[in-house]
CSV table of C-alpha atoms (C1' of nucleotides) in Angstrom, one decimal:
chain,number,residue,atom,x,y,z
L,1,UNK,CA,74.6,99.6,16.7
L,2,UNK,CA,77.9,99.0,18.3
L,3,UNK,CA,80.9,100.2,16.2
L,4,UNK,CA,83.9,98.1,15.1
L,5,UNK,CA,86.9,99.7,16.8
L,6,UNK,CA,89.7,97.5,15.5
L,7,UNK,CA,91.2,99.9,13.0
L,8,UNK,CA,91.1,102.8,15.4
L,9,UNK,CA,92.6,100.6,18.1
L,10,UNK,CA,95.4,99.1,15.8
L,11,UNK,CA,96.4,102.6,14.7
L,12,UNK,CA,96.6,103.8,18.2
L,13,UNK,CA,99.0,100.8,19.0
L,14,UNK,CA,101.1,101.1,15.9
L,15,UNK,CA,101.7,104.9,16.5
L,16,UNK,CA,102.8,104.0,20.0
L,17,UNK,CA,105.2,101.3,18.6
L,18,UNK,CA,106.8,103.8,16.2
L,19,UNK,CA,108.0,105.8,19.1
L,20,UNK,CA,109.7,102.9,20.6
L,21,UNK,CA,113.3,101.4,19.7
L,22,UNK,CA,113.0,98.1,20.6
L,23,UNK,CA,109.9,95.5,20.6
L,24,UNK,CA,106.7,96.4,22.6
L,25,UNK,CA,104.8,93.7,24.4
L,26,UNK,CA,101.2,93.0,24.1
L,27,UNK,CA,101.0,93.8,27.7
L,28,UNK,CA,102.3,97.4,27.3
L,29,UNK,CA,100.2,98.0,24.1
L,30,UNK,CA,97.0,96.8,25.9
L,31,UNK,CA,97.5,99.2,28.6
L,32,UNK,CA,97.8,102.2,26.2
L,33,UNK,CA,94.6,100.8,24.6
L,34,UNK,CA,92.8,100.2,27.7
L,35,UNK,CA,92.1,96.6,26.7
L,36,UNK,CA,93.4,93.1,27.3
L,37,UNK,CA,96.7,91.7,25.9
L,38,UNK,CA,94.9,89.1,24.0
L,39,UNK,CA,92.8,91.6,22.0
L,40,UNK,CA,95.8,93.2,20.9
L,41,UNK,CA,97.4,89.8,19.8
L,42,UNK,CA,94.4,88.9,18.1
L,43,UNK,CA,94.1,92.1,15.9
L,44,UNK,CA,97.9,92.3,15.5
L,45,UNK,CA,97.8,88.5,14.0
L,46,UNK,CA,96.2,90.1,10.8
L,47,UNK,CA,99.1,92.6,10.4
L,48,UNK,CA,101.5,89.8,11.1
L,49,UNK,CA,100.2,87.9,8.3
L,50,UNK,CA,100.7,90.8,5.9
L,51,UNK,CA,104.3,91.3,7.2
L,52,UNK,CA,103.3,94.9,8.5
L,53,UNK,CA,104.5,93.9,12.0
L,54,UNK,CA,106.6,91.1,13.3
L,55,UNK,CA,106.6,89.4,16.6
L,56,UNK,CA,109.3,87.8,18.7
L,57,UNK,CA,108.9,85.5,21.7
L,58,UNK,CA,110.6,85.2,25.0
L,59,UNK,CA,112.7,87.8,27.0
L,60,UNK,CA,112.8,91.2,25.3
L,61,UNK,CA,110.4,90.1,22.8
L,62,UNK,CA,107.3,91.7,21.6
L,63,UNK,CA,106.0,93.5,18.7
L,64,UNK,CA,107.9,95.7,16.1
L,65,UNK,CA,107.0,97.5,13.1
L,66,UNK,CA,108.1,95.7,9.9
L,67,UNK,CA,106.9,97.9,7.1
L,68,UNK,CA,107.8,101.4,5.5
L,69,UNK,CA,105.5,103.7,7.2
L,70,UNK,CA,105.8,106.2,4.3
L,71,UNK,CA,104.4,103.5,2.0
L,72,UNK,CA,101.9,101.7,4.3
L,73,UNK,CA,98.4,103.4,4.2
L,74,UNK,CA,95.5,103.4,6.6
L,75,UNK,CA,93.8,101.1,4.0
L,76,UNK,CA,96.6,98.5,4.3
L,77,UNK,CA,95.9,98.4,7.8
L,78,UNK,CA,92.1,98.3,7.3
L,79,UNK,CA,92.5,95.3,5.1
L,80,UNK,CA,95.1,93.6,7.4
L,81,UNK,CA,92.4,93.7,10.2
L,82,UNK,CA,89.9,91.8,8.0
L,83,UNK,CA,88.2,94.6,5.9
L,84,UNK,CA,85.2,94.8,8.1
L,85,UNK,CA,82.0,96.2,6.8
L,86,UNK,CA,82.3,100.1,6.4
L,87,UNK,CA,78.6,100.7,6.0
L,88,UNK,CA,76.3,100.0,8.8
L,89,UNK,CA,73.0,99.7,6.6
L,90,UNK,CA,72.2,97.0,4.3
L,91,UNK,CA,69.4,95.4,2.3
L,92,UNK,CA,66.9,93.0,3.6
L,93,UNK,CA,67.7,90.6,0.6
L,94,UNK,CA,70.3,90.1,-2.1
L,95,UNK,CA,69.0,89.0,-5.4
L,96,UNK,CA,65.2,89.6,-4.7
L,97,UNK,CA,62.7,88.4,-7.2
L,98,UNK,CA,60.4,91.3,-6.0
L,99,UNK,CA,61.0,94.2,-8.5
L,100,UNK,CA,60.0,96.7,-5.9
L,101,UNK,CA,62.9,95.4,-3.9
L,102,UNK,CA,65.2,95.5,-6.7
L,103,UNK,CA,64.6,99.0,-7.2
L,104,UNK,CA,65.2,99.8,-3.5
L,105,UNK,CA,68.3,97.6,-3.4
L,106,UNK,CA,69.6,99.5,-6.5
L,107,UNK,CA,69.1,102.9,-5.2
L,108,UNK,CA,70.6,102.3,-1.8
L,109,UNK,CA,73.5,99.9,-3.1
L,110,UNK,CA,74.6,102.8,-5.2
L,111,UNK,CA,74.7,105.2,-2.5
L,112,UNK,CA,76.6,102.6,-0.2
L,113,UNK,CA,79.1,101.9,-3.1
L,114,UNK,CA,79.9,105.5,-3.5
L,115,UNK,CA,80.4,105.9,0.2
L,116,UNK,CA,82.4,102.9,0.7
L,117,UNK,CA,84.7,104.0,-2.4
L,118,UNK,CA,85.2,107.2,-0.9
L,119,UNK,CA,86.2,105.8,2.3
L,120,UNK,CA,88.7,103.3,0.7
L,121,UNK,CA,90.1,106.0,-1.3
L,122,UNK,CA,90.5,108.4,1.9
L,123,UNK,CA,92.1,105.4,3.9
L,124,UNK,CA,94.4,104.8,0.8
L,125,UNK,CA,95.4,108.5,0.8
L,126,UNK,CA,96.9,108.5,4.2
L,127,UNK,CA,100.1,106.8,5.3
L,128,UNK,CA,101.3,105.9,8.8
L,129,UNK,CA,104.1,108.4,8.5
L,130,UNK,CA,101.5,111.0,7.9
L,131,UNK,CA,99.6,110.1,10.9
L,132,UNK,CA,102.7,109.9,13.0
L,133,UNK,CA,103.7,113.4,11.8
L,134,UNK,CA,100.4,114.8,12.8
L,135,UNK,CA,100.9,113.2,16.3
L,136,UNK,CA,104.1,115.0,16.5
L,137,UNK,CA,102.9,118.3,15.5
L,138,UNK,CA,100.1,117.8,18.2
L,139,UNK,CA,102.8,117.2,20.7
L,140,UNK,CA,104.7,120.4,19.8
L,141,UNK,CA,101.2,122.2,19.9
L,142,UNK,CA,101.1,120.9,23.5
L,143,UNK,CA,104.4,122.2,24.4
L,144,UNK,CA,105.8,118.6,24.6
L,145,UNK,CA,104.0,118.1,27.9
L,146,UNK,CA,104.3,114.7,29.0
L,147,UNK,CA,101.3,114.9,30.8
L,148,UNK,CA,98.9,115.1,28.0
L,149,UNK,CA,100.0,112.1,26.0
L,150,UNK,CA,101.0,108.6,26.6
L,151,UNK,CA,104.5,108.7,25.1
L,152,UNK,CA,107.6,109.9,27.1
L,153,UNK,CA,110.8,111.3,25.5
L,154,UNK,CA,113.1,109.8,28.0
L,155,UNK,CA,116.1,107.7,26.8
L,156,UNK,CA,114.7,104.7,28.5
L,157,UNK,CA,112.1,102.9,26.3
L,158,UNK,CA,111.4,100.5,28.9
L,159,UNK,CA,109.4,103.2,30.8
L,160,UNK,CA,107.3,104.4,28.0
L,161,UNK,CA,103.6,103.9,27.8
B,1,UNK,CA,78.5,93.0,11.8
B,2,UNK,CA,74.8,92.6,11.1
B,3,UNK,CA,73.4,95.4,9.1
B,4,UNK,CA,70.4,97.6,9.9
B,5,UNK,CA,67.8,96.8,7.3
B,6,UNK,CA,65.0,99.2,8.6
B,7,UNK,CA,65.5,101.8,5.7
B,8,UNK,CA,65.6,99.2,3.0
B,9,UNK,CA,62.4,97.4,4.5
B,10,UNK,CA,60.5,100.4,4.9
B,11,UNK,CA,61.1,101.7,1.4
B,12,UNK,CA,60.0,98.4,0.0
B,13,UNK,CA,56.7,98.8,2.0
B,14,UNK,CA,56.3,102.2,0.8
B,15,UNK,CA,56.6,101.5,-2.7
B,16,UNK,CA,54.2,98.7,-2.4
B,17,UNK,CA,51.8,101.1,-0.7
B,18,UNK,CA,52.1,103.4,-3.6
B,19,UNK,CA,50.6,101.0,-6.0
B,20,UNK,CA,47.5,100.4,-3.7
B,21,UNK,CA,44.4,102.6,-3.7
B,22,UNK,CA,43.3,102.0,-0.1
B,23,UNK,CA,45.0,101.6,3.1
B,24,UNK,CA,47.2,98.5,3.5
B,25,UNK,CA,47.4,96.3,6.6
B,26,UNK,CA,50.6,95.7,8.5
B,27,UNK,CA,49.8,91.9,7.9
B,28,UNK,CA,50.0,92.4,4.1
B,29,UNK,CA,52.9,94.6,4.3
B,30,UNK,CA,54.8,92.1,6.6
B,31,UNK,CA,54.2,89.4,3.9
B,32,UNK,CA,55.7,91.5,1.2
B,33,UNK,CA,58.6,92.2,3.4
B,34,UNK,CA,59.0,88.6,4.7
B,35,UNK,CA,58.7,89.6,8.4
B,36,UNK,CA,56.3,90.2,11.2
B,37,UNK,CA,53.5,92.6,11.4
B,38,UNK,CA,54.7,94.1,14.7
B,39,UNK,CA,58.1,94.8,13.0
B,40,UNK,CA,56.2,96.9,10.5
B,41,UNK,CA,54.3,98.8,12.9
B,42,UNK,CA,57.3,99.4,14.8
B,43,UNK,CA,59.1,101.0,11.9
B,44,UNK,CA,56.2,102.6,10.6
B,45,UNK,CA,55.4,104.5,14.0
B,46,UNK,CA,58.5,106.7,13.2
B,47,UNK,CA,57.1,107.7,9.8
B,48,UNK,CA,53.7,108.4,11.3
B,49,UNK,CA,55.3,110.9,13.6
B,50,UNK,CA,56.7,112.8,10.8
B,51,UNK,CA,53.2,112.8,9.1
B,52,UNK,CA,54.8,110.7,6.2
B,53,UNK,CA,52.1,107.9,6.7
B,54,UNK,CA,48.8,107.8,8.4
B,55,UNK,CA,47.3,104.8,10.1
B,56,UNK,CA,43.7,103.9,10.6
B,57,UNK,CA,42.1,101.2,12.8
B,58,UNK,CA,39.4,98.9,12.4
B,59,UNK,CA,37.7,97.4,9.3
B,60,UNK,CA,39.1,98.7,6.1
B,61,UNK,CA,42.0,100.2,8.2
B,62,UNK,CA,45.8,100.0,7.6
B,63,UNK,CA,48.6,102.4,6.5
B,64,UNK,CA,48.4,105.1,3.8
B,65,UNK,CA,51.0,107.2,2.4
B,66,UNK,CA,50.4,110.9,3.8
B,67,UNK,CA,53.2,112.8,2.1
B,68,UNK,CA,54.1,114.1,-1.3
B,69,UNK,CA,56.2,111.5,-3.1
B,70,UNK,CA,57.8,114.1,-5.3
B,71,UNK,CA,59.0,116.0,-2.3
B,72,UNK,CA,59.8,113.3,0.3
B,73,UNK,CA,63.3,112.1,-0.2
B,74,UNK,CA,65.0,109.0,1.1
B,75,UNK,CA,66.9,111.1,3.6
B,76,UNK,CA,63.4,112.0,5.2
B,77,UNK,CA,62.6,108.3,5.5
B,78,UNK,CA,66.2,107.7,6.9
B,79,UNK,CA,65.4,110.3,9.4
B,80,UNK,CA,62.0,109.0,10.1
B,81,UNK,CA,63.4,105.6,11.0
B,82,UNK,CA,65.6,107.2,13.6
B,83,UNK,CA,68.7,108.2,11.9
B,84,UNK,CA,70.7,105.0,12.6
B,85,UNK,CA,74.5,105.2,12.3
B,86,UNK,CA,75.7,105.0,8.7
B,87,UNK,CA,79.3,104.1,9.2
B,88,UNK,CA,80.3,100.6,10.9
B,89,UNK,CA,83.4,101.7,12.4
B,90,UNK,CA,84.3,104.1,15.3
B,91,UNK,CA,86.9,105.2,17.6
B,92,UNK,CA,87.7,103.4,20.8
B,93,UNK,CA,87.2,106.6,22.6
B,94,UNK,CA,85.9,110.0,22.2
B,95,UNK,CA,87.8,113.0,23.8
B,96,UNK,CA,91.0,111.0,24.6
B,97,UNK,CA,93.7,112.5,26.5
B,98,UNK,CA,96.3,110.7,24.5
B,99,UNK,CA,97.8,112.6,21.8
B,100,UNK,CA,98.4,109.6,19.6
B,101,UNK,CA,94.7,108.7,20.1
B,102,UNK,CA,93.6,112.3,19.3
B,103,UNK,CA,95.7,112.2,16.0
B,104,UNK,CA,94.2,108.9,15.0
B,105,UNK,CA,90.6,109.9,15.9
B,106,UNK,CA,91.1,113.1,13.8
B,107,UNK,CA,92.2,111.1,10.7
B,108,UNK,CA,89.4,108.7,11.0
B,109,UNK,CA,86.7,110.9,11.9
B,110,UNK,CA,87.5,113.2,9.0
B,111,UNK,CA,87.0,110.2,6.6
B,112,UNK,CA,83.8,109.2,8.5
B,113,UNK,CA,82.2,112.5,8.3
B,114,UNK,CA,83.0,112.9,4.5
B,115,UNK,CA,81.3,109.5,3.9
B,116,UNK,CA,78.5,110.2,6.0
B,117,UNK,CA,77.8,113.7,4.5
B,118,UNK,CA,78.1,111.9,0.9
B,119,UNK,CA,75.6,109.3,2.0
B,120,UNK,CA,73.3,112.0,3.4
B,121,UNK,CA,73.5,114.1,0.2
B,122,UNK,CA,72.7,111.0,-2.0
B,123,UNK,CA,69.7,109.9,0.1
B,124,UNK,CA,68.5,113.6,0.1
B,125,UNK,CA,68.7,113.8,-3.6
B,126,UNK,CA,66.4,110.8,-4.4
B,127,UNK,CA,62.7,111.1,-3.9
B,128,UNK,CA,60.1,108.3,-3.4
B,129,UNK,CA,58.6,109.3,-6.6
B,130,UNK,CA,61.9,108.8,-8.5
B,131,UNK,CA,62.2,105.5,-6.8
B,132,UNK,CA,58.7,104.4,-7.6
B,133,UNK,CA,59.4,105.4,-11.3
B,134,UNK,CA,62.3,103.2,-11.4
B,135,UNK,CA,60.3,100.4,-10.1
B,136,UNK,CA,57.8,101.1,-13.1
B,137,UNK,CA,60.6,101.1,-15.4
B,138,UNK,CA,61.8,97.7,-14.4
B,139,UNK,CA,58.3,96.3,-14.7
B,140,UNK,CA,58.2,97.6,-18.2
B,141,UNK,CA,61.5,96.1,-18.9
B,142,UNK,CA,60.2,92.7,-17.6
B,143,UNK,CA,57.3,92.8,-19.8
B,144,UNK,CA,54.8,93.5,-17.0
B,145,UNK,CA,55.0,89.9,-16.1
B,146,UNK,CA,53.3,89.4,-12.8
B,147,UNK,CA,55.4,86.3,-11.9
B,148,UNK,CA,58.5,88.6,-11.5
B,149,UNK,CA,57.3,91.1,-8.8
B,150,UNK,CA,55.1,91.3,-5.7
B,151,UNK,CA,52.4,93.7,-7.2
B,152,UNK,CA,49.5,92.9,-9.4
B,153,UNK,CA,47.7,95.1,-11.7
B,154,UNK,CA,44.4,93.6,-11.4
B,155,UNK,CA,41.4,95.8,-10.1
B,156,UNK,CA,41.2,94.0,-6.8
B,157,UNK,CA,43.6,95.6,-4.5
B,158,UNK,CA,42.8,92.9,-1.9
B,159,UNK,CA,44.6,90.3,-3.5
B,160,UNK,CA,48.0,92.2,-4.1
B,161,UNK,CA,51.0,91.4,-2.4
E,1,DA,C1',28.6,92.7,20.4
E,2,DC,C1',31.7,91.0,17.4
E,3,DT,C1',35.5,91.5,14.4
E,4,DC,C1',39.3,93.7,12.6
E,5,DA,C1',43.4,96.5,12.8
E,6,DT,C1',46.5,99.4,15.1
E,7,DG,C1',49.6,100.4,19.6
E,8,DT,C1',52.7,99.0,22.6
E,9,DA,C1',55.2,96.5,26.3
E,10,DA,C1',57.8,92.4,27.3
E,11,DC,C1',60.3,88.8,25.9
E,12,DT,C1',63.2,85.8,22.9
E,13,DG,C1',66.7,84.9,19.2
E,14,DT,C1',70.8,86.0,16.9
E,15,DG,C1',75.1,87.6,15.4
E,16,DT,C1',79.4,90.0,16.3
E,17,DA,C1',82.7,92.7,18.7
E,18,DT,C1',85.0,92.7,22.9
E,19,DG,C1',86.6,90.8,27.1
E,20,DT,C1',88.7,87.0,29.9
E,21,DT,C1',90.7,82.5,31.5
E,22,DA,C1',93.7,78.8,30.5
E,23,DC,C1',97.1,76.6,28.6
E,24,DA,C1',100.6,75.3,24.9
E,25,DT,C1',104.8,76.8,22.3
E,26,DG,C1',109.0,78.7,21.6
E,27,DA,C1',112.9,81.9,23.1
E,28,DT,C1',116.1,84.0,26.4
E,29,DG,C1',119.2,84.0,30.4
E,30,DG,C1',121.2,82.4,34.3
G,1,DC,C1',118.5,72.5,31.7
G,2,DC,C1',115.2,75.0,33.9
G,3,DA,C1',112.7,79.0,35.2
G,4,DT,C1',110.9,82.9,33.0
G,5,DC,C1',109.0,85.8,29.7
G,6,DA,C1',106.2,86.5,25.7
G,7,DT,C1',103.6,85.1,21.8
G,8,DG,C1',99.7,81.6,19.8
G,9,DT,C1',95.3,80.1,20.3
G,10,DA,C1',91.2,77.8,21.7
G,11,DA,C1',87.2,78.2,24.6
G,12,DC,C1',84.2,80.7,27.0
G,13,DA,C1',81.8,84.9,28.8
G,14,DT,C1',79.9,89.5,28.2
G,15,DA,C1',77.6,93.4,26.0
G,16,DC,C1',74.7,95.4,22.8
G,17,DA,C1',71.3,96.1,18.9
G,18,DC,C1',68.4,94.6,15.5
G,19,DA,C1',65.0,91.5,14.6
G,20,DG,C1',61.5,88.3,15.6
G,21,DT,C1',57.4,86.8,18.6
G,22,DT,C1',53.8,86.7,22.0
G,23,DA,C1',50.2,89.0,24.5
G,24,DC,C1',47.0,92.0,25.4
G,25,DA,C1',44.9,96.7,25.4
G,26,DT,C1',42.6,100.4,22.4
G,27,DG,C1',39.7,101.9,19.1
G,28,DA,C1',37.2,101.8,14.5
G,29,DG,C1',33.7,99.7,11.8
G,30,DT,C1',29.7,96.6,10.6
DNA sequence: ACTCATGTAACTGTGTATGTTACATGATGG
DNA sequence: CCATCATGTAACATACACAGTTACATGAGT
């Protein structure tokens, strides 16, 4: 089965935005994410509805973070992209009349619910700030080498990736 | 995303088989599962390789359970159907050179791994016998009413669902 | 031999995430 | 005020995996 990568992608994009002072265009974010600007806008639209990011049009426009990164968790982001299914397995039929199927569903649903709850709890326990801090730690670990990441530390945000 | 229902379906089928004395044909199992006989054979092929079920051709042929239902766990069945992905989310790229993406992947992978481990543990903790017992308990609860499940208790296995 | 049932290949159907093109809308700057 | 830039969105194309279907070969039983 092909996996849903919207959460992964949008987190990547948000962390890049956090390193910028001004707005970042979909065009720039799309290059960092190796995808199309429209895909970025499509996913960002969900975050904008939740006021996690803001967009401005025209010259010098683009996307900016509009939330407190300390308070915003990965779960908030997950929900903003539409709360896609976390578990890849399912039952053949909900509300079956067959008792055999009811027993099977009950056993599997229990397992699925537990795993889903665990994932939501873990996502709710990590903030964007924590994630960004982890990124910075990795940067230090790599000796701030610009070659090994997509962000540059120059004072000109126009040339960052 | 559409869910993988092979585990659910095959468990349904196995529990029905457990109520039968002789072999059960793909045709009969397919009707209980509301699907096509070929789909049943396709999934059962994986179980046969693991010697969990056996198949016989010709008159009076069909599928029979070839394992100890006390010792066989849902995890064994899960693996027999090919260990499909449990988690529906993924990273946009494995082994990224971008440190931002590495940080994102690390955070998500940790969560995914934990949830996956939990699911495998739960699946490994439930046997086919337990599941079958749960089914029988449900049957008692419903006053053994034949109308509410697909299995009949007559002495003629040829007319069971 | 005839029938029944599995074994399997090949093809189709379907749903969803993703990618792309096209164009409208609105903001900025000269 | 008009050209440019960037978002907003619809519409369509693509990719992929599970599920369903058709067709036919193989082997077992009567």
